[in-house]
PDB file of C-alpha atoms in Angstrom:
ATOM      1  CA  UNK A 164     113.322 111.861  76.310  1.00 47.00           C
ATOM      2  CA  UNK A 165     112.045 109.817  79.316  1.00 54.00           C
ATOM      3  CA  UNK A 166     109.658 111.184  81.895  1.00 62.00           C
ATOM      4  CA  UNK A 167     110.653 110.703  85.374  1.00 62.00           C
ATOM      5  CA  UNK A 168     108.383 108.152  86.150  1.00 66.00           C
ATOM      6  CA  UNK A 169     109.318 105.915  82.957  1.00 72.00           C
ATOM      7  CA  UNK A 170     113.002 106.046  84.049  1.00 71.00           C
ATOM      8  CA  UNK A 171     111.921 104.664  87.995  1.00 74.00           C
ATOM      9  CA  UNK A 172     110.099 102.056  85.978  1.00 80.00           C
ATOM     10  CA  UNK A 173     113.021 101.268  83.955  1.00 76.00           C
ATOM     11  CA  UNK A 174     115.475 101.431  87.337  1.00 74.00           C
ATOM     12  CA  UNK A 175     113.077  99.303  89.282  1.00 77.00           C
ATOM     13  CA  UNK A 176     112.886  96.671  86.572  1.00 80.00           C
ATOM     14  CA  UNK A 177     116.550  95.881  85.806  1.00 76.00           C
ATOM     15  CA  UNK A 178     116.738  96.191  89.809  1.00 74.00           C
ATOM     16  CA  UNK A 179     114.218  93.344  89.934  1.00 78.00           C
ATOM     17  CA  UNK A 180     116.008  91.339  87.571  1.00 75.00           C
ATOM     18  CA  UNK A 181     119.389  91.554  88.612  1.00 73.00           C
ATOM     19  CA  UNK A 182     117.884  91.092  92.060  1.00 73.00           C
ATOM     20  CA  UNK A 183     115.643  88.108  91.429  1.00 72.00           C
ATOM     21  CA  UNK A 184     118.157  86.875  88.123  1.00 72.00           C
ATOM     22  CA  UNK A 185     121.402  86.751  89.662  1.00 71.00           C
ATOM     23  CA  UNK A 186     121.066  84.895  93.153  1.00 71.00           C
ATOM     24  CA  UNK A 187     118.975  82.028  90.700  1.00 71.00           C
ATOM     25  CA  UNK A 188     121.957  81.762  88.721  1.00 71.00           C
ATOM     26  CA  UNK A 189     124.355  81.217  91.788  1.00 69.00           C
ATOM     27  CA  UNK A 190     122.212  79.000  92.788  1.00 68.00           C
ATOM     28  CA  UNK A 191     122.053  77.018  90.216  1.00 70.00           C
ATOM     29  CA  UNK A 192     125.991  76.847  89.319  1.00 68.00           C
ATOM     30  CA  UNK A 193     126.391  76.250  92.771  1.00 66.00           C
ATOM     31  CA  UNK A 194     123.826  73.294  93.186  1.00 66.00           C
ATOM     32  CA  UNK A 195     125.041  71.744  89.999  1.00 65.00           C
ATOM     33  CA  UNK A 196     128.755  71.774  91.018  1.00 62.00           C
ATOM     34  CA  UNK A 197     130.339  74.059  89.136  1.00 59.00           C
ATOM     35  CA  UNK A 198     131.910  77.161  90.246  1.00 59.00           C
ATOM     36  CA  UNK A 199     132.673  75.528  93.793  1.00 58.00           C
ATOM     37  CA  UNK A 200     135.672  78.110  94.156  1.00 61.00           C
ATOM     38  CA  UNK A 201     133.619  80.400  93.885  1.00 71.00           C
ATOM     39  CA  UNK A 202     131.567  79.182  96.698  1.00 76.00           C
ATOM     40  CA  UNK A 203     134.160  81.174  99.031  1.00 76.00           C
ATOM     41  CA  UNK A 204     134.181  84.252  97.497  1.00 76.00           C
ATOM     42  CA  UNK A 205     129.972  84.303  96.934  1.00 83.00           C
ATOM     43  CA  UNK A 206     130.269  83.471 100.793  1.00 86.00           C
ATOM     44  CA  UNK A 207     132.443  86.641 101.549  1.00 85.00           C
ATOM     45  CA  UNK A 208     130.748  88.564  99.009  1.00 87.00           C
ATOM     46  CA  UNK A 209     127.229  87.786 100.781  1.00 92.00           C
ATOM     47  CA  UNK A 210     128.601  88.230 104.687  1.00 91.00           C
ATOM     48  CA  UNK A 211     130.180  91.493 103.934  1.00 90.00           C
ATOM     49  CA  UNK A 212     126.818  93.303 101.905  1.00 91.00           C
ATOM     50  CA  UNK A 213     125.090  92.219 104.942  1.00 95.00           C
ATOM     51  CA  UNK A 214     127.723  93.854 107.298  1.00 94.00           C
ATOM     52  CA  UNK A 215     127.540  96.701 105.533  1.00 93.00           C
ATOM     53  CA  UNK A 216     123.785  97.332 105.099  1.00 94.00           C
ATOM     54  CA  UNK A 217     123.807  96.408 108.971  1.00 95.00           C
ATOM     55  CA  UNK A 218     126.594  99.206 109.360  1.00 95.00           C
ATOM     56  CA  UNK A 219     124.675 101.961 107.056  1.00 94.00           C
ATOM     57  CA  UNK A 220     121.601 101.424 109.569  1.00 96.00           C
ATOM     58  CA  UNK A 221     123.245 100.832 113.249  1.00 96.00           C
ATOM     59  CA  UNK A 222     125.634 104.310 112.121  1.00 95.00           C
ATOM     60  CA  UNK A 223     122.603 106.178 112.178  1.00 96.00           C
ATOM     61  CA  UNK A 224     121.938 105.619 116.009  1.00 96.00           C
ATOM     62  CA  UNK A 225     125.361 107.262 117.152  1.00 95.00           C
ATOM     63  CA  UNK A 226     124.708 110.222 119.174  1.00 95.00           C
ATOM     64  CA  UNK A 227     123.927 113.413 116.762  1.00 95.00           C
ATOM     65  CA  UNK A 228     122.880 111.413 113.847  1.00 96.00           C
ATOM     66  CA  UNK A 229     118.647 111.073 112.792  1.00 96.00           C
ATOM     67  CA  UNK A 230     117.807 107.016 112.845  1.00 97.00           C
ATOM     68  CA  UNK A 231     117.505 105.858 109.137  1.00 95.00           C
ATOM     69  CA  UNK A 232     113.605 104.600 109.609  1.00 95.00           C
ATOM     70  CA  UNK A 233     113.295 108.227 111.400  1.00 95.00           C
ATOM     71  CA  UNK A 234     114.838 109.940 108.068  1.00 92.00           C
ATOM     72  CA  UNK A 235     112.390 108.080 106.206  1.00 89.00           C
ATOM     73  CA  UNK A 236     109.594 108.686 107.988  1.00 90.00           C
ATOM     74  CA  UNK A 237     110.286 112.072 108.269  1.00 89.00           C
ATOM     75  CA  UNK A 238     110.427 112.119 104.217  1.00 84.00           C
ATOM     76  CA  UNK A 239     106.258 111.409 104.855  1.00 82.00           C
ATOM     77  CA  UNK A 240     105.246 112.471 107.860  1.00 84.00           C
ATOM     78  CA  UNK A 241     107.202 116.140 108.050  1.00 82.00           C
ATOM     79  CA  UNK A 242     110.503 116.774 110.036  1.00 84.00           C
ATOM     80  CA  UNK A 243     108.518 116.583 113.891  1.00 92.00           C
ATOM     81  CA  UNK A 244     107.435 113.439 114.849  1.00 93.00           C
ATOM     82  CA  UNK A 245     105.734 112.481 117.770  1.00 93.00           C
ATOM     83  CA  UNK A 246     107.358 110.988 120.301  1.00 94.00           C
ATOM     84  CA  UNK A 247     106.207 107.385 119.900  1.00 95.00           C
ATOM     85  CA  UNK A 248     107.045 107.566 116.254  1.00 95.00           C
ATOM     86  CA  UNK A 249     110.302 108.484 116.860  1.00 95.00           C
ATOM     87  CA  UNK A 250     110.986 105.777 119.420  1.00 97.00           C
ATOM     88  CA  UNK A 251     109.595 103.587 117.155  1.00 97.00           C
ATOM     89  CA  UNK A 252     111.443 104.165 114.247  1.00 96.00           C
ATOM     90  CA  UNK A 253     114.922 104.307 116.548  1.00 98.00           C
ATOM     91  CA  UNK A 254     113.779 100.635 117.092  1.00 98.00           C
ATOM     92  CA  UNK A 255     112.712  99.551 113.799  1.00 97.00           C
ATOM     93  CA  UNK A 256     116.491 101.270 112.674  1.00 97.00           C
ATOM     94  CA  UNK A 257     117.887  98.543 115.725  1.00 98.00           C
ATOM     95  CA  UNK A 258     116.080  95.713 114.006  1.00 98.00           C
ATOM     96  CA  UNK A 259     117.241  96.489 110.452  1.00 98.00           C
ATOM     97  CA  UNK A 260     120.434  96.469 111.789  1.00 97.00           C
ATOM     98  CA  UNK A 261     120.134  93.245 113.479  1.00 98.00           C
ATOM     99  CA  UNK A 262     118.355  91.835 111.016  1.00 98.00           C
ATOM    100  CA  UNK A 263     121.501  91.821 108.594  1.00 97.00           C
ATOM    101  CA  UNK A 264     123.834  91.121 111.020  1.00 97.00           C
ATOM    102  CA  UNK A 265     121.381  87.887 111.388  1.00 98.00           C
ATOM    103  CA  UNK A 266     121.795  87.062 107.902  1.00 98.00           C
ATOM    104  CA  UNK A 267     125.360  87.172 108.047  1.00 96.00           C
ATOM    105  CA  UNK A 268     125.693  84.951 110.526  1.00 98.00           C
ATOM    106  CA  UNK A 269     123.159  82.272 109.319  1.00 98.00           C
ATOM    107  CA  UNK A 270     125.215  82.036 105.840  1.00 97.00           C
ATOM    108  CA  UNK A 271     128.546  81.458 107.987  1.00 95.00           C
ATOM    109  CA  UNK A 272     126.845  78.785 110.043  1.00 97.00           C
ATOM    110  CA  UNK A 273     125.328  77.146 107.191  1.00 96.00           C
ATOM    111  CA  UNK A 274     128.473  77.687 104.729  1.00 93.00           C
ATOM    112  CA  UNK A 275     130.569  75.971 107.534  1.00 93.00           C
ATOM    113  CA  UNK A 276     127.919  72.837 109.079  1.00 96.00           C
ATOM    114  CA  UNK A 277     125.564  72.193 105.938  1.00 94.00           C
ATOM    115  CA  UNK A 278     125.635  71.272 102.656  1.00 90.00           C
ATOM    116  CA  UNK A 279     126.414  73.884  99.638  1.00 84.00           C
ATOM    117  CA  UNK A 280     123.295  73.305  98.884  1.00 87.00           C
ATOM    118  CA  UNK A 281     121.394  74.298 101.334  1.00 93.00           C
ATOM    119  CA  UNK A 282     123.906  77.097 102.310  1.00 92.00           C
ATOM    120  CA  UNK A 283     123.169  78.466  98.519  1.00 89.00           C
ATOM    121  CA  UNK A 284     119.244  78.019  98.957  1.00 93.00           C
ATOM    122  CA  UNK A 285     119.312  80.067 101.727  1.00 96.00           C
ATOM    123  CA  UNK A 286     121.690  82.802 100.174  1.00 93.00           C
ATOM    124  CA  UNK A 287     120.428  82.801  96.563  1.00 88.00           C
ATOM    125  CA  UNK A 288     116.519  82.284  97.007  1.00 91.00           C
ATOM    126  CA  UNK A 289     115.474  82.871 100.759  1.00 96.00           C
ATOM    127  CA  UNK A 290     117.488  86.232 101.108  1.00 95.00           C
ATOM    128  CA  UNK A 291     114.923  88.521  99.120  1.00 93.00           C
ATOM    129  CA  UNK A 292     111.646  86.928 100.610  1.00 95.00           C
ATOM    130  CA  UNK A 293     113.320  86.676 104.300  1.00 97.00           C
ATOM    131  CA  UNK A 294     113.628  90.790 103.342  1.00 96.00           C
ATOM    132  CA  UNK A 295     110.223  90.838 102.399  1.00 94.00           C
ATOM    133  CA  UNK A 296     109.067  89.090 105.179  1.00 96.00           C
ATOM    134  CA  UNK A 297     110.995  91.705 107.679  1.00 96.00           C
ATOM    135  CA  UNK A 298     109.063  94.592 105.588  1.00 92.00           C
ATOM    136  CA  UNK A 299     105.704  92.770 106.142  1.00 91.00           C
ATOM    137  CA  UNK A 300     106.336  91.764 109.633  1.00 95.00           C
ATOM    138  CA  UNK A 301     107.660  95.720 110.427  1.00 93.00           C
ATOM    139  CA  UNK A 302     104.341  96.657 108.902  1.00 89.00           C
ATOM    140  CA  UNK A 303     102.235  94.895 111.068  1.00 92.00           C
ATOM    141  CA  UNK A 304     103.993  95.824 114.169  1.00 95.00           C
ATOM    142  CA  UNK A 305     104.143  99.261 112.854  1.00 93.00           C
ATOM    143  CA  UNK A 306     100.027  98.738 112.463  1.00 91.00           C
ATOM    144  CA  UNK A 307     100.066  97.263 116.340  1.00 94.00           C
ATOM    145  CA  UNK A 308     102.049 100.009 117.777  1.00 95.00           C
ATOM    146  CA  UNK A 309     100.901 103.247 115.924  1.00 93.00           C
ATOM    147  CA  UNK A 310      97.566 102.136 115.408  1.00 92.00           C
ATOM    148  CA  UNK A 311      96.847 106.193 114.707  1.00 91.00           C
ATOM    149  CA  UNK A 312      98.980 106.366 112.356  1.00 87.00           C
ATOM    150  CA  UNK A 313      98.261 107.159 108.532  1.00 82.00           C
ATOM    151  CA  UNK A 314      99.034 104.477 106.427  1.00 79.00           C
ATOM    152  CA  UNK A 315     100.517 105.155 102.624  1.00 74.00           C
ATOM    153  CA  UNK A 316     100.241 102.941 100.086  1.00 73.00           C
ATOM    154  CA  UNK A 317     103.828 101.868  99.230  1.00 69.00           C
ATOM    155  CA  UNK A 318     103.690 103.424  95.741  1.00 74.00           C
ATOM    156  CA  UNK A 319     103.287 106.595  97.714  1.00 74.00           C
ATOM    157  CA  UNK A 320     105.851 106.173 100.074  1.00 70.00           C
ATOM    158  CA  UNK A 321     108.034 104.870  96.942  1.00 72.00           C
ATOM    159  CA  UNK A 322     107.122 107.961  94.761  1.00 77.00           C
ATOM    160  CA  UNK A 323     107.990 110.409  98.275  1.00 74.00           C
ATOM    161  CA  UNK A 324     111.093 108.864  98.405  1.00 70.00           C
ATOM    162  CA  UNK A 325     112.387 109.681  94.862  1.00 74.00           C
ATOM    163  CA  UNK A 326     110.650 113.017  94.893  1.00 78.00           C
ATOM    164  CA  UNK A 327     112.536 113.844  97.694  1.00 72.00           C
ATOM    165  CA  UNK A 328     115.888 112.554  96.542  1.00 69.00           C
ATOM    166  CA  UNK A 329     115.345 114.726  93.643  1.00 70.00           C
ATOM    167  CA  UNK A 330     115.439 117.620  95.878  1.00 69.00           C
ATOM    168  CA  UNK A 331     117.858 117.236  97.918  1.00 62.00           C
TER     169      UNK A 331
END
């Protein structure tokens, strides 16, 4: 029997490797020239995630609801924030938001006026670290803004987050 920590191991690893795996295979059929009707569909496939990650965030910041970053933050920080926090993470739920309608709109513009190529670099190996560059750049802003703030680790926050899920 697996411990609960050996099967968010096991989850985070095949998540890695579909994550990092997959896009370097598009890429690849797609710079080589095969699968070009596929191109189409990838494209679709792509714009329509993004949309939809965009929609799980911006639905949070309808009237009534709790801002996803606010949700999460509450996971660590307790159910009342302070003020500033929770403008904050009302804002950082905006940029998530617009961050993936960005994306969406970048692979349309470069699926219609450049190459495949460069249309499938930018899908298949730019996504993740553009994602990990909006995590990085949050944090520092995050740093900047709430300099008071206690900082986790992100094993910590990762390890909150499925202890939490667990309970609820």
């Amino acid at each position: 029997m697996k411990t609960g920590s050996s099967k968010i191991i096991m989850v985070t690893t095949v998540a890695i490797v579909t994550i990092v795996g997959y896009p370097l295979l598009m890429h690849h059929f797609l710079h080589n020239g095969q699968y070009q009707d596929l191109a189409l569909i990838y494209l679709m496939q792509f714009i329509i995630t993004q949309l939809l990650l965009a929609t799980v965030f911006a639905s949070t910041l309808l009237p009534g609801k709790t801002p996803l970053i606010t949700h999460f933050a509450q996971m660590v920080y307790g159910l009342k924030l302070p003020s500033e926090v929770d403008r904050y993470c009302r804002n950082t739920t905006w940029a998530w938001a617009l961050f993936f309608i960005a994306l969406a709109l970048v692979s349309l513009l470069l699926y219609t006026f450049a190459s495949a190529v460069i249309w499938s670099f930018f899908c298949n190996v730019l996504y993740f670290p553009l994602i990990a560059m909006m995590f990085v750049v949050e944090y520092f802003v995050r740093s900047y803004s709430l300099p008071h703030l206690k900082r986790l680790p992100i094993l910590k926050g990762w390890n909150l987050y499925w202890e939490n899920k667990k309970s609820s």
